[in-house]
Backbone atoms as SQL, in Angstrom:
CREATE TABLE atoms (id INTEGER PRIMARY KEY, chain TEXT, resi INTEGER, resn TEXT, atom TEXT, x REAL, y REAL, z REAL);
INSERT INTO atoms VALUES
  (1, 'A', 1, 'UNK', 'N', 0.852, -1.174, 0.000),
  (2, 'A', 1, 'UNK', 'CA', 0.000, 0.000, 0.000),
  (3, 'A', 1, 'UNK', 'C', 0.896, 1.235, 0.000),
  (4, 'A', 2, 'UNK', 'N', 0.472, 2.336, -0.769),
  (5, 'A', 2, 'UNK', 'CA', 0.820, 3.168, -1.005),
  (6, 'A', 2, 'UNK', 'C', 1.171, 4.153, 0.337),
  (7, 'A', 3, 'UNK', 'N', 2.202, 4.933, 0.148),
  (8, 'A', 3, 'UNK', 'CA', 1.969, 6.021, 1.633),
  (9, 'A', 3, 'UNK', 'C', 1.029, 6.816, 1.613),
  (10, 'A', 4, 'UNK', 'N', 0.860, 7.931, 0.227),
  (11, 'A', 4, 'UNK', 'CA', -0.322, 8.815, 0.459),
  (12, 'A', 4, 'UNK', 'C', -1.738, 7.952, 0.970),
  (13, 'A', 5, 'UNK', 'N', -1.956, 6.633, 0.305),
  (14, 'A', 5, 'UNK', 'CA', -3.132, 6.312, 0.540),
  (15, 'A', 5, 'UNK', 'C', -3.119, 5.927, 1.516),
  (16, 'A', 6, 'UNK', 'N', -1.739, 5.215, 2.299),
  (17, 'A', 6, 'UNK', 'CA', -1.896, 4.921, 3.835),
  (18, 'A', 6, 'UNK', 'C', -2.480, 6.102, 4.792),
  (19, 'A', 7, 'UNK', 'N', -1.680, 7.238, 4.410),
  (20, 'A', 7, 'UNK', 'CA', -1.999, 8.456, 5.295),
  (21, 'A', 7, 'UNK', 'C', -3.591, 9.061, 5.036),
  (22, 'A', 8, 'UNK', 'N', -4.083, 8.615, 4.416),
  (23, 'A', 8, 'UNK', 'CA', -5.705, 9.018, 4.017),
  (24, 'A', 8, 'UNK', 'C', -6.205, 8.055, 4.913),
  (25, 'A', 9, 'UNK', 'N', -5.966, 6.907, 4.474),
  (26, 'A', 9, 'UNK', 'CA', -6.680, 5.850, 5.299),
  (27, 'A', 9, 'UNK', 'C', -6.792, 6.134, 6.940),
  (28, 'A', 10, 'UNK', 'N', -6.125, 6.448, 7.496),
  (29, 'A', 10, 'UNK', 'CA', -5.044, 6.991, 8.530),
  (30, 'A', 10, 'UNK', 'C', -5.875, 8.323, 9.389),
  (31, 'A', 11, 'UNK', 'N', -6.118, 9.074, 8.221),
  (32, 'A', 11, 'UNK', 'CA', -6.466, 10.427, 8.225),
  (33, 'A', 11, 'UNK', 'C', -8.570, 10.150, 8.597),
  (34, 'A', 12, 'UNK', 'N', -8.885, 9.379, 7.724),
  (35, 'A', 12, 'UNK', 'CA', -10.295, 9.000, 7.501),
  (36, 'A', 12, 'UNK', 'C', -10.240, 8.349, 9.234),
  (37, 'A', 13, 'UNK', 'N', -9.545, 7.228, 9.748),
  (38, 'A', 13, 'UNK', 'CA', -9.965, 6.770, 10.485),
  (39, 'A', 13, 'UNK', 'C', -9.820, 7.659, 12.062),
  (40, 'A', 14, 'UNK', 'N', -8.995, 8.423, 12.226),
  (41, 'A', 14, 'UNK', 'CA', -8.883, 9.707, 12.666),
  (42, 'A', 14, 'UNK', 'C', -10.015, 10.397, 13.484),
  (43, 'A', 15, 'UNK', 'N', -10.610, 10.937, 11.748),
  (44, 'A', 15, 'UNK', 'CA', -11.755, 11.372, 11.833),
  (45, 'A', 15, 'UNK', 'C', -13.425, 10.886, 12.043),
  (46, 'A', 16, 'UNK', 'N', -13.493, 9.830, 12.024),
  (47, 'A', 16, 'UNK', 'CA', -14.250, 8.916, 12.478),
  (48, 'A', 16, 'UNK', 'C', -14.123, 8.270, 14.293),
  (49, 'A', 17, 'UNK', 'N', -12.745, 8.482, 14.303),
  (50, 'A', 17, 'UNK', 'CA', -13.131, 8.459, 16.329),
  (51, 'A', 17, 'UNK', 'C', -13.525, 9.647, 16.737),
  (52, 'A', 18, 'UNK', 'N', -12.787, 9.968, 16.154),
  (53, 'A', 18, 'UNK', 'CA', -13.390, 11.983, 16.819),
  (54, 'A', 18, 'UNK', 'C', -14.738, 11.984, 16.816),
  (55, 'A', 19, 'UNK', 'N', -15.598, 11.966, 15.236),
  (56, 'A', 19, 'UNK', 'CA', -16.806, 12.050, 15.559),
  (57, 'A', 19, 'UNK', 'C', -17.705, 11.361, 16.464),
  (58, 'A', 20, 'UNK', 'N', -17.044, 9.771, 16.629),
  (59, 'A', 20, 'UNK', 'CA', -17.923, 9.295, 17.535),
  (60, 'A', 20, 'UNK', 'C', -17.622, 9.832, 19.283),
  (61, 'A', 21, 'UNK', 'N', -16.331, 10.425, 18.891),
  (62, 'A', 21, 'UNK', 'CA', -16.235, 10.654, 20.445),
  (63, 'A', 21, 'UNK', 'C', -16.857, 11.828, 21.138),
  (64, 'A', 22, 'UNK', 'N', -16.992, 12.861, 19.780),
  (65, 'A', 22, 'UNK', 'CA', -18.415, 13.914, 20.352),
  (66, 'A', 22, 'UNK', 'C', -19.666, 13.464, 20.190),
  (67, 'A', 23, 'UNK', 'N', -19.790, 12.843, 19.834),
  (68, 'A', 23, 'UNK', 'CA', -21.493, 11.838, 20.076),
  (69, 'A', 23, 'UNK', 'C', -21.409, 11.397, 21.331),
  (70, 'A', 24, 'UNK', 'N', -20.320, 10.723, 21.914),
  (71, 'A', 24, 'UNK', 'CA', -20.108, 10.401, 23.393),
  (72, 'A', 24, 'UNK', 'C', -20.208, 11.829, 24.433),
  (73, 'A', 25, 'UNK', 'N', -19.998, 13.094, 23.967),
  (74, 'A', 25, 'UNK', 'CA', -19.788, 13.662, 24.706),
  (75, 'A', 25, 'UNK', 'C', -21.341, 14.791, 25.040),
  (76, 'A', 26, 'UNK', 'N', -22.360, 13.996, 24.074),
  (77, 'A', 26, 'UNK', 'CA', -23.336, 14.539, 24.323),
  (78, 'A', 26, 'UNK', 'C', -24.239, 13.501, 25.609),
  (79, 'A', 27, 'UNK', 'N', -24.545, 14.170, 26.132),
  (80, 'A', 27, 'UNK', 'CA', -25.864, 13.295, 27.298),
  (81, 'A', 27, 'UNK', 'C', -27.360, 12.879, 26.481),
  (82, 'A', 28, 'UNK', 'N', -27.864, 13.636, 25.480),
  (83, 'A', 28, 'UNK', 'CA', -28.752, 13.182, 25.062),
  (84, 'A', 28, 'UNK', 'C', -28.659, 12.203, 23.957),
  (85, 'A', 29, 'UNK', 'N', -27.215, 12.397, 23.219),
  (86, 'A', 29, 'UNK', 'CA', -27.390, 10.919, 22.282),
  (87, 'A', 29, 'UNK', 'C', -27.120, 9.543, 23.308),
  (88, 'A', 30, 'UNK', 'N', -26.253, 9.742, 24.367),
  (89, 'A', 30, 'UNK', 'CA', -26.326, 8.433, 25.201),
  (90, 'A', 30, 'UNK', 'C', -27.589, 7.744, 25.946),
  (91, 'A', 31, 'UNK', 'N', -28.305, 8.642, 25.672),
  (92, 'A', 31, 'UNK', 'CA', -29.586, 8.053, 26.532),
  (93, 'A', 31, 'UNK', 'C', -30.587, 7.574, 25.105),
  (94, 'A', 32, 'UNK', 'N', -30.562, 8.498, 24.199),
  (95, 'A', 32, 'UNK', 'CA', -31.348, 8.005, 23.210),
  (96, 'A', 32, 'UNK', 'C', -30.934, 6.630, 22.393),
  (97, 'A', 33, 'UNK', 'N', -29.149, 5.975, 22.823),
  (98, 'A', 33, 'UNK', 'CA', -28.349, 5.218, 22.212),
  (99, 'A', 33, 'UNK', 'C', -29.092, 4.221, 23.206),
  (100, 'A', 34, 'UNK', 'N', -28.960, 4.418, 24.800),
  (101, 'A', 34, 'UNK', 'CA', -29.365, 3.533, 25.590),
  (102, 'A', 34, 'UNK', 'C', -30.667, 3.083, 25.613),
  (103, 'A', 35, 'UNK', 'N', -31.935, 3.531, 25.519),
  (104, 'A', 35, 'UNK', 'CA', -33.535, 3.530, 24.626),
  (105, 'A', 35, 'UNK', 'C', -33.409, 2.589, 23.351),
  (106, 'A', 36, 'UNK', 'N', -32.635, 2.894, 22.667),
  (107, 'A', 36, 'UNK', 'CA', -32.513, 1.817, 21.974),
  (108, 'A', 36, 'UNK', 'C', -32.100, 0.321, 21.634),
  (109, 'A', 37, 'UNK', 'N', -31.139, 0.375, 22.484),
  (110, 'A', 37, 'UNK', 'CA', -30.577, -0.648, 22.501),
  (111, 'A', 37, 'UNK', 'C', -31.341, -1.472, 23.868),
  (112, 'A', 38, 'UNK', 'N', -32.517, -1.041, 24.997),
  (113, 'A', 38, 'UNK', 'CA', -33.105, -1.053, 25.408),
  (114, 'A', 38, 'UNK', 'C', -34.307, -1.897, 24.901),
  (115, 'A', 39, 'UNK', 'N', -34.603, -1.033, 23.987),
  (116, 'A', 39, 'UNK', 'CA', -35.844, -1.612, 22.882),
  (117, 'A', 39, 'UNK', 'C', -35.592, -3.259, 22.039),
  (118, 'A', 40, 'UNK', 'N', -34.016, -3.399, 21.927),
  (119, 'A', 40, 'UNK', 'CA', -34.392, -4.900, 21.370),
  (120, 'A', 40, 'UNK', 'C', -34.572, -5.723, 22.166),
  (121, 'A', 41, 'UNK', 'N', -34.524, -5.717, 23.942),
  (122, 'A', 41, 'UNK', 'CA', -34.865, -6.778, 24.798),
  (123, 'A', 41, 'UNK', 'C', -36.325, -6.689, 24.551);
């Protein structure tokens, strides 16, 4: 694999913890995450 494309790859996955980690940092998506996952019992 290429370097530029390593560093994209790299770069993409990056940016994908981040976003989930401000989804974590909200109180109302954790409760609406927890409701749901609630709902398949």
């Amino acid at each position: 694999m290429s370097t530029p494309r390593r560093l994209t790859l790299a770069a993409l996955a990056a940016a994908a913890l981040l976003a989930v980690f401000a989804l974590y940092t909200r109180p109302d998506f954790l409760l609406k995450l927890a409701d749901q996952v609630w709902a398949c019992f």
